[in-house]
PDB file of C-alpha atoms and ligand atoms in Angstrom:
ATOM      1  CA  UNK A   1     128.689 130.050  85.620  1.00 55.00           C
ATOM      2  CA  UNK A   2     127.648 130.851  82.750  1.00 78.00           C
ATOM      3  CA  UNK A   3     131.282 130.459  81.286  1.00 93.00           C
ATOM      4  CA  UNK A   4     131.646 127.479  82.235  1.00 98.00           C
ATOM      5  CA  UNK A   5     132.586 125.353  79.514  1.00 98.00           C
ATOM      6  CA  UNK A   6     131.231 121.335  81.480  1.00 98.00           C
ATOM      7  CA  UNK A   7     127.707 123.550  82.118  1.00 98.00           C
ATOM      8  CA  UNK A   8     127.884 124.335  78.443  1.00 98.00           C
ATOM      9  CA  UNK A   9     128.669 120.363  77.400  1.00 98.00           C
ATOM     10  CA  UNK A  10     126.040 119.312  79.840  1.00 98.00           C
ATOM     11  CA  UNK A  11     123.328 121.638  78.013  1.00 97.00           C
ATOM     12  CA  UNK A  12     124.159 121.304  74.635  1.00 97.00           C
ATOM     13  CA  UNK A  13     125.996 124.683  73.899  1.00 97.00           C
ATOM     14  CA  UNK A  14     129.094 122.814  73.344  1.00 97.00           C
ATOM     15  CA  UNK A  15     128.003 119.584  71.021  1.00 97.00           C
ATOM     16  CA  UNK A  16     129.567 117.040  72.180  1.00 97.00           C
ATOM     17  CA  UNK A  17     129.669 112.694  71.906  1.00 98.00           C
ATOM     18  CA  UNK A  18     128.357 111.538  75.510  1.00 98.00           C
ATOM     19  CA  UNK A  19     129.332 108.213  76.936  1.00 98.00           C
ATOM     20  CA  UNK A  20     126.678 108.190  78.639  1.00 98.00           C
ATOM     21  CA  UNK A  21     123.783 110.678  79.653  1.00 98.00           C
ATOM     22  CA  UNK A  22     120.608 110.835  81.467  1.00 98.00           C
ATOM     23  CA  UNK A  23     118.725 113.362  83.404  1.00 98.00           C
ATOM     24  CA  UNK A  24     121.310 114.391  86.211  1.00 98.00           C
ATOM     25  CA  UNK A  25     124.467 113.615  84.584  1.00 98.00           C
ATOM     26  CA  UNK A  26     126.658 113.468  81.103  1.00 98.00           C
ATOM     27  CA  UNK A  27     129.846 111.553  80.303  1.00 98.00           C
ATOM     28  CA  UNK A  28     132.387 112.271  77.416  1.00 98.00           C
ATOM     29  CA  UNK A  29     135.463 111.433  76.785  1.00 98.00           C
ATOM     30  CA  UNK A  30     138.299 113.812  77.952  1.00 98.00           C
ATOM     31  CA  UNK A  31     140.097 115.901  75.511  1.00 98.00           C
ATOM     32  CA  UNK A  32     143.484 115.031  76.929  1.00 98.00           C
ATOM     33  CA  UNK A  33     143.053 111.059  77.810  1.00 98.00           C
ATOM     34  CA  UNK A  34     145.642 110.363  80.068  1.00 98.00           C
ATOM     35  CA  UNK A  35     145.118 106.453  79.826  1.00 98.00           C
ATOM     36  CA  UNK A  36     143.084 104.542  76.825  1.00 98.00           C
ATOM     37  CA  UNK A  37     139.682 105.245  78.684  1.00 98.00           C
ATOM     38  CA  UNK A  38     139.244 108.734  79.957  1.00 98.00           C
ATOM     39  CA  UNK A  39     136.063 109.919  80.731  1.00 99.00           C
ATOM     40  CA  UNK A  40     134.525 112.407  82.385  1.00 99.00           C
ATOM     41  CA  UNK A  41     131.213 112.093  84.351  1.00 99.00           C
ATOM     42  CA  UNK A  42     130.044 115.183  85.336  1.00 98.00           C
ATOM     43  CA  UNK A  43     126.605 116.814  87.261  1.00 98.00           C
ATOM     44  CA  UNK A  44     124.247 118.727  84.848  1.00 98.00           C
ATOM     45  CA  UNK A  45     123.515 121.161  87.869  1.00 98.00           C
ATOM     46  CA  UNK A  46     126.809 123.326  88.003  1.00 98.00           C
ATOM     47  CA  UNK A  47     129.091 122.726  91.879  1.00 98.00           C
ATOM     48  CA  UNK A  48     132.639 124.509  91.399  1.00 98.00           C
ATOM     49  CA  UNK A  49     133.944 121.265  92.857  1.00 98.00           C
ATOM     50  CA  UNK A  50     133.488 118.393  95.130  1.00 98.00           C
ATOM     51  CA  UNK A  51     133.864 121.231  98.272  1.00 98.00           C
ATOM     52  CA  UNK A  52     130.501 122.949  96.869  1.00 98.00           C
ATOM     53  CA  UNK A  53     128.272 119.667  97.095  1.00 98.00           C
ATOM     54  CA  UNK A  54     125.415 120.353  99.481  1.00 97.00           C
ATOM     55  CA  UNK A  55     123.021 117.394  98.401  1.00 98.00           C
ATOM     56  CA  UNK A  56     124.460 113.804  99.104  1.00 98.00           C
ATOM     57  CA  UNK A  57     121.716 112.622  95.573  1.00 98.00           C
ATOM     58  CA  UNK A  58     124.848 114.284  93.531  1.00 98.00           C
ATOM     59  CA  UNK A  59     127.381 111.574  94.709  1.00 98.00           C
ATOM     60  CA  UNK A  60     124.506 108.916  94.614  1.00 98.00           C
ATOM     61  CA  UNK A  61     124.048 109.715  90.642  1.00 98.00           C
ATOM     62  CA  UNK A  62     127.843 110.502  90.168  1.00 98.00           C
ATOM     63  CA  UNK A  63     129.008 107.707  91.371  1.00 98.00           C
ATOM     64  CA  UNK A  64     126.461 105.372  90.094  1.00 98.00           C
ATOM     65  CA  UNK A  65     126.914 106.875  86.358  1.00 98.00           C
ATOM     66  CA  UNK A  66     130.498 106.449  86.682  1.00 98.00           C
ATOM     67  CA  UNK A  67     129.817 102.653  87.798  1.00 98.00           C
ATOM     68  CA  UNK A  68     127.267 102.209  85.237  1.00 98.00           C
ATOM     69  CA  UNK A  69     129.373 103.810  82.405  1.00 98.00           C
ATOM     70  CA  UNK A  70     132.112 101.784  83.699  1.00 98.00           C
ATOM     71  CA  UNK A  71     130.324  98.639  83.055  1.00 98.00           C
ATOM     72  CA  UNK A  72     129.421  99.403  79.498  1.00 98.00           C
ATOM     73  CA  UNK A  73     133.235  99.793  78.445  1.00 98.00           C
ATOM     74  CA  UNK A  74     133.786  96.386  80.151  1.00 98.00           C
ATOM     75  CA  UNK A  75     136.352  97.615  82.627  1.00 98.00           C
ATOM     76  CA  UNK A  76     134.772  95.636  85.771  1.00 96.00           C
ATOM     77  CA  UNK A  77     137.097  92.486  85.007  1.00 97.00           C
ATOM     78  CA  UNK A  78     140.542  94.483  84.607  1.00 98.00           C
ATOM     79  CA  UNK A  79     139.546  97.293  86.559  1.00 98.00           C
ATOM     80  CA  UNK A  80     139.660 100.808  86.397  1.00 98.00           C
ATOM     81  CA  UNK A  81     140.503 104.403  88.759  1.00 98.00           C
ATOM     82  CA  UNK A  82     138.349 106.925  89.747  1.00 98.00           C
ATOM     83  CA  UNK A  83     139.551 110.432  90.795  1.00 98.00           C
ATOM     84  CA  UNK A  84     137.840 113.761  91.609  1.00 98.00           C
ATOM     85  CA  UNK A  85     140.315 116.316  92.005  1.00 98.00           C
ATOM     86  CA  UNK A  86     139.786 119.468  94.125  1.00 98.00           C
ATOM     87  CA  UNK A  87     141.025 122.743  93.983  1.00 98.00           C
ATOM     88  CA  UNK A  88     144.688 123.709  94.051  1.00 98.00           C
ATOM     89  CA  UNK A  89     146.400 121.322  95.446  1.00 97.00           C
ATOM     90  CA  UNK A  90     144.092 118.805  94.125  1.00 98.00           C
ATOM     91  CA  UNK A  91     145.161 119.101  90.836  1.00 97.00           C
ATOM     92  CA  UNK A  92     141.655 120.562  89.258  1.00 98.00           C
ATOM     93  CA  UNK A  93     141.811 123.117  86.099  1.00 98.00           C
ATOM     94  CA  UNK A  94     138.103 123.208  85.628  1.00 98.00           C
ATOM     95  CA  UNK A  95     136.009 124.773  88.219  1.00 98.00           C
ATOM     96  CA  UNK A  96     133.079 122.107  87.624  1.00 98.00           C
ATOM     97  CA  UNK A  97     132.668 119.514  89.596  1.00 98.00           C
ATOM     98  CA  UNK A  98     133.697 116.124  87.748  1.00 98.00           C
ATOM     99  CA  UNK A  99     135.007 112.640  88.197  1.00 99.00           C
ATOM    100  CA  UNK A 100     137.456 111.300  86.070  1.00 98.00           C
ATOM    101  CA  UNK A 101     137.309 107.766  85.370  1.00 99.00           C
ATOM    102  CA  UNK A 102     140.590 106.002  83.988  1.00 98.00           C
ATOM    103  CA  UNK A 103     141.609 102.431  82.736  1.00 98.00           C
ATOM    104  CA  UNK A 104     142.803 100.368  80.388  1.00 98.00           C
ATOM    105  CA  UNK A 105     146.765 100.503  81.887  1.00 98.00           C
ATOM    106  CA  UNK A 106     148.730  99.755  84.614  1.00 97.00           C
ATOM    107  CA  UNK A 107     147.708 103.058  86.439  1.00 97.00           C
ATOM    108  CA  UNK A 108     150.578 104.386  89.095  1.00 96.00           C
ATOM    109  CA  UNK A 109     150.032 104.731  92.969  1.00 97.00           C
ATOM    110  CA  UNK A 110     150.380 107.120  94.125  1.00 95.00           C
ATOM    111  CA  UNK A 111     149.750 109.615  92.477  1.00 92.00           C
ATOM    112  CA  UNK A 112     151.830 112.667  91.126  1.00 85.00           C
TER     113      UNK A 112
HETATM  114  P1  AMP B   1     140.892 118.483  86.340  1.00 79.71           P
HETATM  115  O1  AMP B   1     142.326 118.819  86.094  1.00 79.71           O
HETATM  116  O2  AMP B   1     140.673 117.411  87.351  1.00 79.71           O
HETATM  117  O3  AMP B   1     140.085 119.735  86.618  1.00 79.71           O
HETATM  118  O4  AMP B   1     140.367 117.867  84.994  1.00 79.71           O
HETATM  119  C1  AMP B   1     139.857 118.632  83.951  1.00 79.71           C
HETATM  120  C2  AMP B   1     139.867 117.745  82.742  1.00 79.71           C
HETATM  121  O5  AMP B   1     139.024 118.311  81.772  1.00 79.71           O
HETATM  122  C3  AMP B   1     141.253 117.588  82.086  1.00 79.71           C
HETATM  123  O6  AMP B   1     141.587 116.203  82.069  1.00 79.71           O
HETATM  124  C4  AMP B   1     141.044 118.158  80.697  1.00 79.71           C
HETATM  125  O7  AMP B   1     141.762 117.456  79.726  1.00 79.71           O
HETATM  126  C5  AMP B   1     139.557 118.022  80.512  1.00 79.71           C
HETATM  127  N1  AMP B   1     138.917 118.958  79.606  1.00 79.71           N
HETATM  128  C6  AMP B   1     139.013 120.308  79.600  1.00 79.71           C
HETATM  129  N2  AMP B   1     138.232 120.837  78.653  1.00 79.71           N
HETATM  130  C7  AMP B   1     137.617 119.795  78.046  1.00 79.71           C
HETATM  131  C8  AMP B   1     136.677 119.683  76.988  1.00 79.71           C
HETATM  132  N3  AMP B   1     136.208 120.746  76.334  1.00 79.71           N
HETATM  133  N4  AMP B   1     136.250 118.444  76.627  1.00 79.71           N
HETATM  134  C9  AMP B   1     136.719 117.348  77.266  1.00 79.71           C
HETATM  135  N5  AMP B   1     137.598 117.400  78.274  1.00 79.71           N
HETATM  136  C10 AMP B   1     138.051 118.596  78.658  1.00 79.71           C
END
């Protein structure tokens, strides 16, 4: 865990431009944006992915940050995707649990 490069945005290690922030969660903008708005809302406390959640608060704050960040960038009239990929097959490179939240295009269904 101590590796992990989100736990190391979500302290500090890593400097980084949040989105938005508060005491459970951080958002940032993804490195690779695969549409105009890409960010990533992620727990401070480190899960290794969606399967590792064992306290429902984490989707209450996850979600709610995502909503709430969501709102601030003024997607709510055109809309906007929200994915959390898990494991393997699931598509997820980085073994900390986060939720991708996408707009600002036409965005494909379904998915690759
Ligand atoms: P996933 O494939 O669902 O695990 O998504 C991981 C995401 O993290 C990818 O979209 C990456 O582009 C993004 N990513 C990886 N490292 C960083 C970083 N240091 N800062 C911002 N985004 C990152």
């Amino acid at each position: 865990m101590n590796e992990c490069i989100f736990c190391k945005i979500a302290s500090g290690e890593i400097p980084t431009n949040y989105v938005y922030s508060d005491e459970n969660v951080v958002a940032f903008n993804d490195l690779n944006p695969q549409a105009p708005v890409h960010v990533l809302v992620i727990p401070r406390q480190h899960y290794a992915s969606s399967a590792a959640v064992d306290d429902p608060s984490v989707w209450s704050s996850l979600l709610d940050s995502a909503v709430k960040v969501a709102r601030s960038l003024g997607l709510e009239e055109k809309g906007y995707r929200m994915v959390i990929n898990t494991g393997e097959q699931g598509g997820q490179s980085v073994p900390h649990l986060h939720l991708h939240l996408l707009a600002g295009r036409n965005l494909g269904w379904p998915p690759g």
